[in-house]
């Protein structure tokens, strides 16, 4: 349970205050004068300021020791307020550097010796030993706690930076794939425009169909371009990442990259889509995963970016099954609805489904490049994705993307 720092300080202050009250009530039985009103007031003043120890540790430490010294000077039992003094010193060792801690340790030891001298203790060597040993032991624990807190904070910062970097890299990779999708659209437009120009006088119907394809394709290309630019602008690391050359010059290309016809004279190909889904599933089956595919609804042409998103999510989900649940039985379910498309991948966990402890690589949905890529793709297309272990064993991925019903159109292959 995580507590607010002030609440934690308040609860911590209750412990030495309760001990002081119990010891103060027993002072008379230990041969010391019973506490009077000034004595109880000093006990309260020495313990209650610990509530503020997290905000002003040194000030609280000095005030507590001042009250403790006055309390001892009045002839009361010194042990009553010693827990508050040690708690205040521990707070300083956790929150302040060694040079300040050393001065506070000397003050704690000095008041401890002063208390022994004022009370005419017959065991001054033991008092002096305590005045040296207690500050050293408390300093050791406090220093270790401070180092642990610093290392924990540094680790959290490194993990946050690594997560931001992984998201940035994944977004750039997705943007490069979308770049290839747009390049394919432009290549289709170029071919259809050439066809329409060639037959505009001799075959009006064909020219009209070509112009329709150009209009539909250009609209999809603009949509994909807006998504890609929005993705890159949302990325804080976009300014530090080298932009792809829109002209297709030589450089590093993403996993879905293809050379354009202008670069190599070869046919421009789109990034993977649903037409290549079964080929990918066959490769997964060859790796030892039994995959069943179910399609519900009437399949229809979808925008290339939506197909790429579904393909990559299914691919990543099945790859995780292959890596973490080898020999499992998996099921892929595609559902076409009027305004959306769903993709679900589930598995039974394979031979490890009876394990008492889940596989941490699969049960932590916030880590890993693949899961980050799934979420980024779903976010890019305005969809939702649910990833996590299934109650009966295994793992599940459920993707929902908006994909309104649209008329099917014919995309001619791009040739040289």
Short mmCIF file of C-alpha atoms in Angstrom, two decimals:
data_model
loop_
_atom_site.label_atom_id
_atom_site.label_comp_id
_atom_site.label_asym_id
_atom_site.label_seq_id
_atom_site.Cartn_x
_atom_site.Cartn_y
_atom_site.Cartn_z
CA UNK A 1 0.00 0.00 0.00
CA UNK A 2 1.42 3.37 -1.04
CA UNK A 3 1.00 6.19 1.47
CA UNK A 4 1.31 9.90 0.98
CA UNK A 5 4.71 11.06 2.40
CA UNK A 6 3.02 13.29 4.99
CA UNK A 7 0.78 10.43 6.10
CA UNK A 8 3.82 8.17 6.40
CA UNK A 9 5.63 10.81 8.49
CA UNK A 10 2.57 11.15 10.72
CA UNK A 11 2.38 7.41 11.32
CA UNK A 12 6.12 7.27 11.97
CA UNK A 13 5.84 10.05 14.56
CA UNK A 14 3.21 8.05 16.46
CA UNK A 15 5.69 5.26 17.28
CA UNK A 16 8.26 7.28 19.31
CA UNK A 17 5.44 9.36 20.79
CA UNK A 18 3.70 6.22 22.07
CA UNK A 19 6.98 4.87 23.46
CA UNK A 20 7.68 8.21 25.18
CA UNK A 21 4.24 8.20 26.80
CA UNK A 22 4.71 4.65 28.10
CA UNK A 23 8.19 5.41 29.44
CA UNK A 24 7.04 8.70 30.97
CA UNK A 25 4.29 6.92 32.87
CA UNK A 26 6.89 4.48 34.31
CA UNK A 27 9.44 7.15 35.28
CA UNK A 28 8.50 7.03 38.94
CA UNK A 29 8.86 3.25 39.11
CA UNK A 30 12.39 3.59 37.68
CA UNK A 31 13.47 5.98 40.43
CA UNK A 32 12.97 9.21 38.48
CA UNK A 33 10.68 12.12 39.30
CA UNK A 34 7.16 11.66 37.85
CA UNK A 35 6.40 13.83 34.87
CA UNK A 36 4.66 17.09 35.64
CA UNK A 37 2.95 19.48 33.21
CA UNK A 38 6.23 21.03 31.92
CA UNK A 39 7.67 17.52 31.53
CA UNK A 40 4.74 16.24 29.46
CA UNK A 41 4.83 19.45 27.42
CA UNK A 42 8.49 18.86 26.57
CA UNK A 43 7.70 15.25 25.69
CA UNK A 44 5.05 16.45 23.25
CA UNK A 45 7.35 19.13 21.79
CA UNK A 46 10.11 16.56 21.29
CA UNK A 47 7.91 14.03 19.48
CA UNK A 48 5.16 15.82 17.56
CA UNK A 49 7.54 17.78 15.25
CA UNK A 50 8.52 14.43 13.70
CA UNK A 51 5.40 14.83 11.55
CA UNK A 52 7.38 17.47 9.62
CA UNK A 53 10.62 15.49 9.44
CA UNK A 54 10.29 14.81 5.71
CA UNK A 55 9.93 18.50 4.83
CA UNK A 56 12.64 19.93 7.12
CA UNK A 57 14.76 17.11 8.56
CA UNK A 58 17.61 19.24 9.92
CA UNK A 59 15.32 21.82 11.52
CA UNK A 60 13.21 19.09 13.13
CA UNK A 61 16.38 17.36 14.36
CA UNK A 62 17.68 20.54 16.01
CA UNK A 63 14.32 21.35 17.61
CA UNK A 64 13.90 17.81 18.96
CA UNK A 65 17.38 17.86 20.52
CA UNK A 66 16.79 21.29 22.02
CA UNK A 67 13.61 20.05 23.70
CA UNK A 68 15.41 16.89 24.80
CA UNK A 69 18.28 18.89 26.34
CA UNK A 70 15.85 21.12 28.25
CA UNK A 71 13.91 18.05 29.39
CA UNK A 72 17.11 16.47 30.72
CA UNK A 73 18.18 19.70 32.40
CA UNK A 74 14.93 19.66 34.42
CA UNK A 75 16.02 16.33 35.94
CA UNK A 76 13.68 13.99 34.07
CA UNK A 77 14.47 10.48 32.81
CA UNK A 78 16.56 11.00 29.62
CA UNK A 79 15.47 7.72 28.02
CA UNK A 80 11.91 9.02 27.50
CA UNK A 81 12.80 11.24 24.52
CA UNK A 82 15.72 9.25 23.12
CA UNK A 83 13.56 7.39 20.49
CA UNK A 84 12.42 10.72 19.00
CA UNK A 85 16.03 11.93 18.86
CA UNK A 86 17.17 8.77 17.06
CA UNK A 87 14.27 8.89 14.57
CA UNK A 88 15.08 12.53 13.80
CA UNK A 89 18.75 11.65 13.27
CA UNK A 90 17.86 8.73 10.99
CA UNK A 91 15.79 11.10 8.84
CA UNK A 92 18.78 13.41 8.45
CA UNK A 93 21.03 10.52 7.39
CA UNK A 94 18.52 9.51 4.71
CA UNK A 95 17.86 13.01 3.35
CA UNK A 96 21.13 14.93 3.73
CA UNK A 97 24.79 14.47 2.66
CA UNK A 98 27.51 13.09 4.91
CA UNK A 99 28.97 16.44 6.05
CA UNK A 100 25.62 17.52 7.52
CA UNK A 101 25.02 14.05 8.93
CA UNK A 102 28.39 14.12 10.71
CA UNK A 103 27.51 17.34 12.54
CA UNK A 104 24.13 15.95 13.57
CA UNK A 105 25.78 12.74 14.80
CA UNK A 106 28.11 14.80 16.97
CA UNK A 107 25.15 16.71 18.41
CA UNK A 108 23.24 13.48 19.17
CA UNK A 109 26.28 12.02 20.91
CA UNK A 110 26.89 15.25 22.82
CA UNK A 111 23.32 15.43 24.18
CA UNK A 112 23.54 11.73 25.07
CA UNK A 113 26.74 12.32 27.11
CA UNK A 114 25.23 15.48 28.63
CA UNK A 115 22.20 13.47 29.77
CA UNK A 116 24.49 10.95 31.47
CA UNK A 117 26.47 13.69 33.17
CA UNK A 118 23.40 15.59 34.38
CA UNK A 119 21.84 12.42 35.82
CA UNK A 120 25.07 11.55 37.67
CA UNK A 121 25.20 8.16 36.02
CA UNK A 122 27.54 5.63 37.59
CA UNK A 123 28.16 4.02 34.17
CA UNK A 124 29.58 6.92 32.19
CA UNK A 125 31.83 4.64 30.10
CA UNK A 126 28.71 2.80 28.92
CA UNK A 127 26.97 6.12 28.25
CA UNK A 128 29.91 7.33 26.18
CA UNK A 129 29.97 4.01 24.30
CA UNK A 130 26.27 4.38 23.53
CA UNK A 131 26.80 8.00 22.44
CA UNK A 132 29.31 6.74 19.87
CA UNK A 133 27.74 3.44 18.83
CA UNK A 134 24.11 4.53 18.33
CA UNK A 135 24.87 7.41 15.92
CA UNK A 136 27.23 5.18 13.92
CA UNK A 137 24.70 2.36 13.61
CA UNK A 138 21.87 4.74 12.68
CA UNK A 139 24.11 6.51 10.17
CA UNK A 140 24.95 3.16 8.55
CA UNK A 141 21.30 2.23 8.09
CA UNK A 142 20.34 5.70 6.92
CA UNK A 143 23.20 5.87 4.43
CA UNK A 144 22.21 2.49 2.99
CA UNK A 145 18.58 3.63 2.67
CA UNK A 146 19.66 6.85 0.91
CA UNK A 147 21.85 4.95 -1.53
CA UNK A 148 19.02 2.51 -2.23
CA UNK A 149 16.59 5.37 -2.86
CA UNK A 150 19.05 7.07 -5.22
CA UNK A 151 19.66 3.86 -7.17
CA UNK A 152 15.92 3.18 -7.35
CA UNK A 153 15.23 6.68 -8.68
CA UNK A 154 18.02 6.33 -11.23
CA UNK A 155 16.68 2.95 -12.33
CA UNK A 156 13.18 4.37 -12.76
CA UNK A 157 14.54 7.24 -14.83
CA UNK A 158 16.52 4.83 -17.02
CA UNK A 159 13.49 2.58 -17.47
CA UNK A 160 11.30 5.55 -18.39
CA UNK A 161 13.89 6.79 -20.89
CA UNK A 162 14.24 3.30 -22.36
CA UNK A 163 10.48 3.02 -22.71
CA UNK A 164 10.30 6.42 -24.46
CA UNK A 165 13.12 5.39 -26.79
CA UNK A 166 11.44 2.08 -27.62
CA UNK A 167 8.17 3.85 -28.37
CA UNK A 168 9.99 6.36 -30.58
CA UNK A 169 11.80 3.60 -32.48
CA UNK A 170 8.57 1.65 -32.95
CA UNK A 171 6.74 4.73 -34.19
CA UNK A 172 9.47 5.47 -36.71
CA UNK A 173 9.35 1.85 -37.92
CA UNK A 174 5.57 2.05 -38.33
CA UNK A 175 5.92 5.38 -40.12
CA UNK A 176 8.38 3.81 -42.56
CA UNK A 177 5.93 1.03 -43.31
CA UNK A 178 3.20 3.60 -43.89
CA UNK A 179 5.62 5.43 -46.15
CA UNK A 180 5.75 2.31 -48.31
CA UNK A 181 1.96 2.03 -48.26
CA UNK A 182 1.70 5.60 -49.53
CA UNK A 183 4.37 4.91 -52.16
CA UNK A 184 2.25 2.00 -53.39
CA UNK A 185 -0.83 4.24 -53.60
CA UNK A 186 1.08 6.85 -55.59
CA UNK A 187 2.39 4.17 -57.94
CA UNK A 188 -1.20 2.95 -58.53
CA UNK A 189 -2.33 6.52 -59.19
CA UNK A 190 0.51 6.97 -61.67
CA UNK A 191 -0.40 3.82 -63.60
CA UNK A 192 -4.13 4.59 -63.61
CA UNK A 193 -3.48 8.16 -64.73
CA UNK A 194 -1.39 6.87 -67.64
CA UNK A 195 -4.14 4.40 -68.52
CA UNK A 196 -6.85 7.09 -68.42
CA UNK A 197 -4.77 9.42 -70.57
CA UNK A 198 -4.18 6.64 -73.08
CA UNK A 199 -7.85 5.55 -73.47
CA UNK A 200 -9.67 8.80 -72.78
CA UNK A 201 -10.65 9.18 -76.46
CA UNK A 202 -11.17 5.53 -77.36
CA UNK A 203 -12.65 3.91 -74.23
CA UNK A 204 -14.56 6.36 -72.04
CA UNK A 205 -15.79 3.66 -69.64
CA UNK A 206 -12.26 2.42 -68.87
CA UNK A 207 -11.04 5.98 -68.44
CA UNK A 208 -13.89 6.70 -66.02
CA UNK A 209 -13.06 3.59 -63.99
CA UNK A 210 -9.39 4.62 -63.90
CA UNK A 211 -10.33 8.09 -62.64
CA UNK A 212 -12.51 6.49 -59.94
CA UNK A 213 -9.57 4.37 -58.81
CA UNK A 214 -7.37 7.48 -58.77
CA UNK A 215 -9.86 9.35 -56.59
CA UNK A 216 -10.26 6.49 -54.10
CA UNK A 217 -6.54 5.75 -53.95
CA UNK A 218 -5.54 9.38 -53.52
CA UNK A 219 -8.03 9.74 -50.65
CA UNK A 220 -6.56 6.73 -48.89
CA UNK A 221 -3.03 8.04 -49.47
CA UNK A 222 -3.92 11.39 -47.91
CA UNK A 223 -5.48 9.62 -44.92
CA UNK A 224 -2.39 7.48 -44.39
CA UNK A 225 -0.16 10.56 -44.77
CA UNK A 226 -2.11 12.46 -42.11
CA UNK A 227 -1.83 9.49 -39.76
CA UNK A 228 1.88 9.17 -40.34
CA UNK A 229 2.53 12.87 -39.75
CA UNK A 230 0.36 12.86 -36.64
CA UNK A 231 2.30 9.88 -35.30
CA UNK A 232 5.67 11.55 -35.86
CA UNK A 233 4.54 14.87 -34.39
CA UNK A 234 3.30 13.12 -31.26
CA UNK A 235 6.69 11.50 -30.82
CA UNK A 236 8.96 13.61 -28.59
CA UNK A 237 12.00 12.09 -30.23
CA UNK A 238 10.89 12.99 -33.74
CA UNK A 239 13.25 15.95 -33.85
CA UNK A 240 16.22 13.69 -33.07
CA UNK A 241 15.28 11.01 -35.61
CA UNK A 242 16.39 11.25 -39.20
CA UNK A 243 13.41 11.73 -41.50
CA UNK A 244 12.84 9.41 -44.42
CA UNK A 245 13.62 10.92 -47.80
CA UNK A 246 10.25 11.34 -49.56
CA UNK A 247 12.01 11.03 -52.88
CA UNK A 248 13.16 7.52 -51.96
CA UNK A 249 16.92 8.15 -51.78
CA UNK A 250 19.27 5.50 -50.45
CA UNK A 251 19.16 5.06 -46.68
CA UNK A 252 18.03 2.80 -43.89
CA UNK A 253 14.59 1.32 -44.58
CA UNK A 254 12.09 -0.29 -42.21
CA UNK A 255 10.99 -3.92 -42.25
CA UNK A 256 8.21 -3.24 -44.74
CA UNK A 257 10.35 -1.20 -47.11
CA UNK A 258 10.22 -1.76 -50.88
CA UNK A 259 12.11 -0.05 -53.65
CA UNK A 260 9.98 2.14 -55.87
CA UNK A 261 9.72 1.61 -59.59
CA UNK A 262 11.67 4.80 -60.18
CA UNK A 263 14.61 3.44 -58.14
CA UNK A 264 14.96 -0.04 -59.54
CA UNK A 265 12.53 -0.41 -62.40
CA UNK A 266 10.83 -3.25 -60.50
CA UNK A 267 7.20 -3.43 -59.55
CA UNK A 268 6.22 -1.47 -56.45
CA UNK A 269 4.64 -3.76 -53.86
CA UNK A 270 2.52 -2.83 -50.87
CA UNK A 271 3.38 -3.72 -47.31
CA UNK A 272 1.91 -7.03 -46.07
CA UNK A 273 -1.88 -7.16 -46.04
CA UNK A 274 -4.62 -9.66 -45.29
CA UNK A 275 -4.02 -11.38 -48.62
CA UNK A 276 -0.70 -12.61 -47.22
CA UNK A 277 -2.06 -13.54 -43.80
CA UNK A 278 -2.44 -17.24 -44.60
CA UNK A 279 1.15 -17.46 -45.86
CA UNK A 280 2.38 -16.06 -42.56
CA UNK A 281 0.15 -18.46 -40.60
CA UNK A 282 1.53 -21.40 -42.60
CA UNK A 283 5.03 -20.40 -41.51
CA UNK A 284 3.90 -20.34 -37.88
CA UNK A 285 2.34 -23.78 -38.32
CA UNK A 286 5.61 -25.07 -39.70
CA UNK A 287 7.23 -23.94 -36.43
CA UNK A 288 5.05 -26.28 -34.38
CA UNK A 289 2.01 -24.16 -33.48
CA UNK A 290 -1.40 -25.51 -34.45
CA UNK A 291 -3.35 -22.51 -35.73
CA UNK A 292 -7.03 -22.44 -36.60
CA UNK A 293 -8.41 -19.53 -38.64
CA UNK A 294 -12.02 -18.38 -38.52
CA UNK A 295 -13.52 -15.57 -40.60
CA UNK A 296 -16.92 -14.14 -39.71
CA UNK A 297 -18.85 -11.62 -41.74
CA UNK A 298 -18.41 -10.76 -45.37
CA UNK A 299 -14.74 -10.09 -46.23
CA UNK A 300 -14.30 -6.82 -48.07
CA UNK A 301 -11.44 -4.63 -49.27
CA UNK A 302 -9.92 -2.58 -46.46
CA UNK A 303 -7.49 0.37 -46.58
CA UNK A 304 -3.92 -0.80 -46.90
CA UNK A 305 -2.92 0.74 -43.57
CA UNK A 306 -5.72 -1.08 -41.73
CA UNK A 307 -4.69 -4.36 -43.38
CA UNK A 308 -1.07 -3.74 -42.40
CA UNK A 309 -2.13 -3.09 -38.79
CA UNK A 310 -4.17 -6.29 -38.58
CA UNK A 311 -1.41 -8.31 -40.26
CA UNK A 312 1.31 -7.06 -37.90
CA UNK A 313 -0.77 -7.55 -34.74
CA UNK A 314 -1.70 -11.13 -35.73
CA UNK A 315 1.91 -11.79 -36.73
CA UNK A 316 3.28 -10.51 -33.42
CA UNK A 317 0.68 -12.44 -31.39
CA UNK A 318 1.45 -15.73 -33.17
CA UNK A 319 5.18 -15.10 -32.91
CA UNK A 320 4.78 -14.73 -29.15
CA UNK A 321 2.93 -18.06 -29.08
CA UNK A 322 5.77 -19.65 -31.02
CA UNK A 323 8.40 -18.19 -28.66
CA UNK A 324 6.73 -18.57 -25.28
CA UNK A 325 4.23 -21.43 -25.71
CA UNK A 326 5.79 -23.77 -28.23
CA UNK A 327 3.45 -26.60 -29.12
CA UNK A 328 0.35 -24.65 -28.09
CA UNK A 329 -2.92 -24.58 -29.98
CA UNK A 330 -3.81 -21.10 -31.25
CA UNK A 331 -6.92 -19.64 -32.85
CA UNK A 332 -7.13 -16.60 -35.14
CA UNK A 333 -10.55 -15.01 -35.57
CA UNK A 334 -11.33 -12.20 -38.04
CA UNK A 335 -14.70 -10.49 -37.81
CA UNK A 336 -15.94 -8.06 -40.46
CA UNK A 337 -18.65 -5.69 -39.33
CA UNK A 338 -20.27 -2.73 -41.04
CA UNK A 339 -18.15 -0.13 -39.26
CA UNK A 340 -15.22 -2.06 -37.81
CA UNK A 341 -13.00 -5.09 -38.12
CA UNK A 342 -11.86 -7.29 -35.24
CA UNK A 343 -8.87 -9.60 -34.96
CA UNK A 344 -8.50 -12.00 -32.04
CA UNK A 345 -5.59 -14.34 -31.35
CA UNK A 346 -5.79 -16.72 -28.40
CA UNK A 347 -3.80 -19.77 -27.34
CA UNK A 348 -4.19 -22.46 -24.69
CA UNK A 349 -0.71 -22.03 -23.21
CA UNK A 350 0.64 -25.28 -24.59
CA UNK A 351 2.48 -27.74 -22.36
CA UNK A 352 3.12 -24.95 -19.81
CA UNK A 353 -0.56 -24.20 -19.20
CA UNK A 354 -0.51 -26.21 -15.96
CA UNK A 355 2.37 -24.24 -14.49
CA UNK A 356 1.55 -22.52 -11.19
CA UNK A 357 3.73 -19.53 -12.04
CA UNK A 358 2.91 -17.71 -15.30
CA UNK A 359 5.60 -16.91 -17.80
CA UNK A 360 6.72 -13.34 -16.89
CA UNK A 361 7.52 -12.62 -20.54
CA UNK A 362 3.82 -13.12 -21.37
CA UNK A 363 2.19 -11.86 -18.18
CA UNK A 364 3.73 -8.37 -18.31
CA UNK A 365 1.83 -6.57 -21.09
CA UNK A 366 3.69 -3.30 -20.58
CA UNK A 367 7.10 -4.56 -21.68
CA UNK A 368 8.62 -5.67 -24.95
CA UNK A 369 8.93 -4.10 -28.38
CA UNK A 370 6.20 -6.33 -29.84
CA UNK A 371 3.51 -5.32 -27.36
CA UNK A 372 4.54 -1.69 -27.67
CA UNK A 373 4.15 -2.03 -31.45
CA UNK A 374 0.65 -3.51 -31.07
CA UNK A 375 -0.50 -0.62 -28.93
CA UNK A 376 1.08 2.01 -31.16
CA UNK A 377 -0.56 0.55 -34.26
CA UNK A 378 -3.98 0.36 -32.62
CA UNK A 379 -3.58 3.95 -31.38
CA UNK A 380 -2.54 5.13 -34.83
CA UNK A 381 -5.76 3.86 -36.47
CA UNK A 382 -8.07 4.93 -33.66
CA UNK A 383 -8.64 1.36 -32.48
CA UNK A 384 -8.39 -0.49 -29.20
CA UNK A 385 -6.37 -3.51 -28.18
CA UNK A 386 -6.57 -5.76 -25.13
CA UNK A 387 -3.55 -7.94 -24.32
CA UNK A 388 -3.11 -10.26 -21.37
CA UNK A 389 -3.29 -13.74 -19.87
CA UNK A 390 -6.56 -15.69 -20.13
CA UNK A 391 -8.30 -16.96 -16.98
CA UNK A 392 -8.22 -20.57 -18.17
CA UNK A 393 -4.58 -20.44 -19.22
CA UNK A 394 -2.80 -19.16 -22.28
CA UNK A 395 -2.75 -15.65 -23.69
CA UNK A 396 -5.07 -13.48 -25.72
CA UNK A 397 -4.89 -10.45 -28.02
CA UNK A 398 -8.04 -8.68 -29.17
CA UNK A 399 -7.81 -5.83 -31.71
CA UNK A 400 -10.70 -3.63 -32.85
CA UNK A 401 -10.24 -1.11 -35.66
CA UNK A 402 -12.76 1.25 -37.23
CA UNK A 403 -13.24 0.26 -40.88
CA UNK A 404 -16.50 1.62 -42.35
CA UNK A 405 -18.18 -0.28 -45.16
CA UNK A 406 -16.96 0.89 -48.55
CA UNK A 407 -17.43 -0.19 -52.09
CA UNK A 408 -14.90 -2.65 -53.41
CA UNK A 409 -12.56 -1.26 -55.97
CA UNK A 410 -10.11 -2.81 -58.33
CA UNK A 411 -6.43 -1.99 -57.91
CA UNK A 412 -4.46 -2.85 -60.99
CA UNK A 413 -1.04 -4.29 -60.48
CA UNK A 414 1.78 -1.83 -61.01
CA UNK A 415 4.08 -2.92 -63.76
CA UNK A 416 7.16 -1.41 -65.23
#
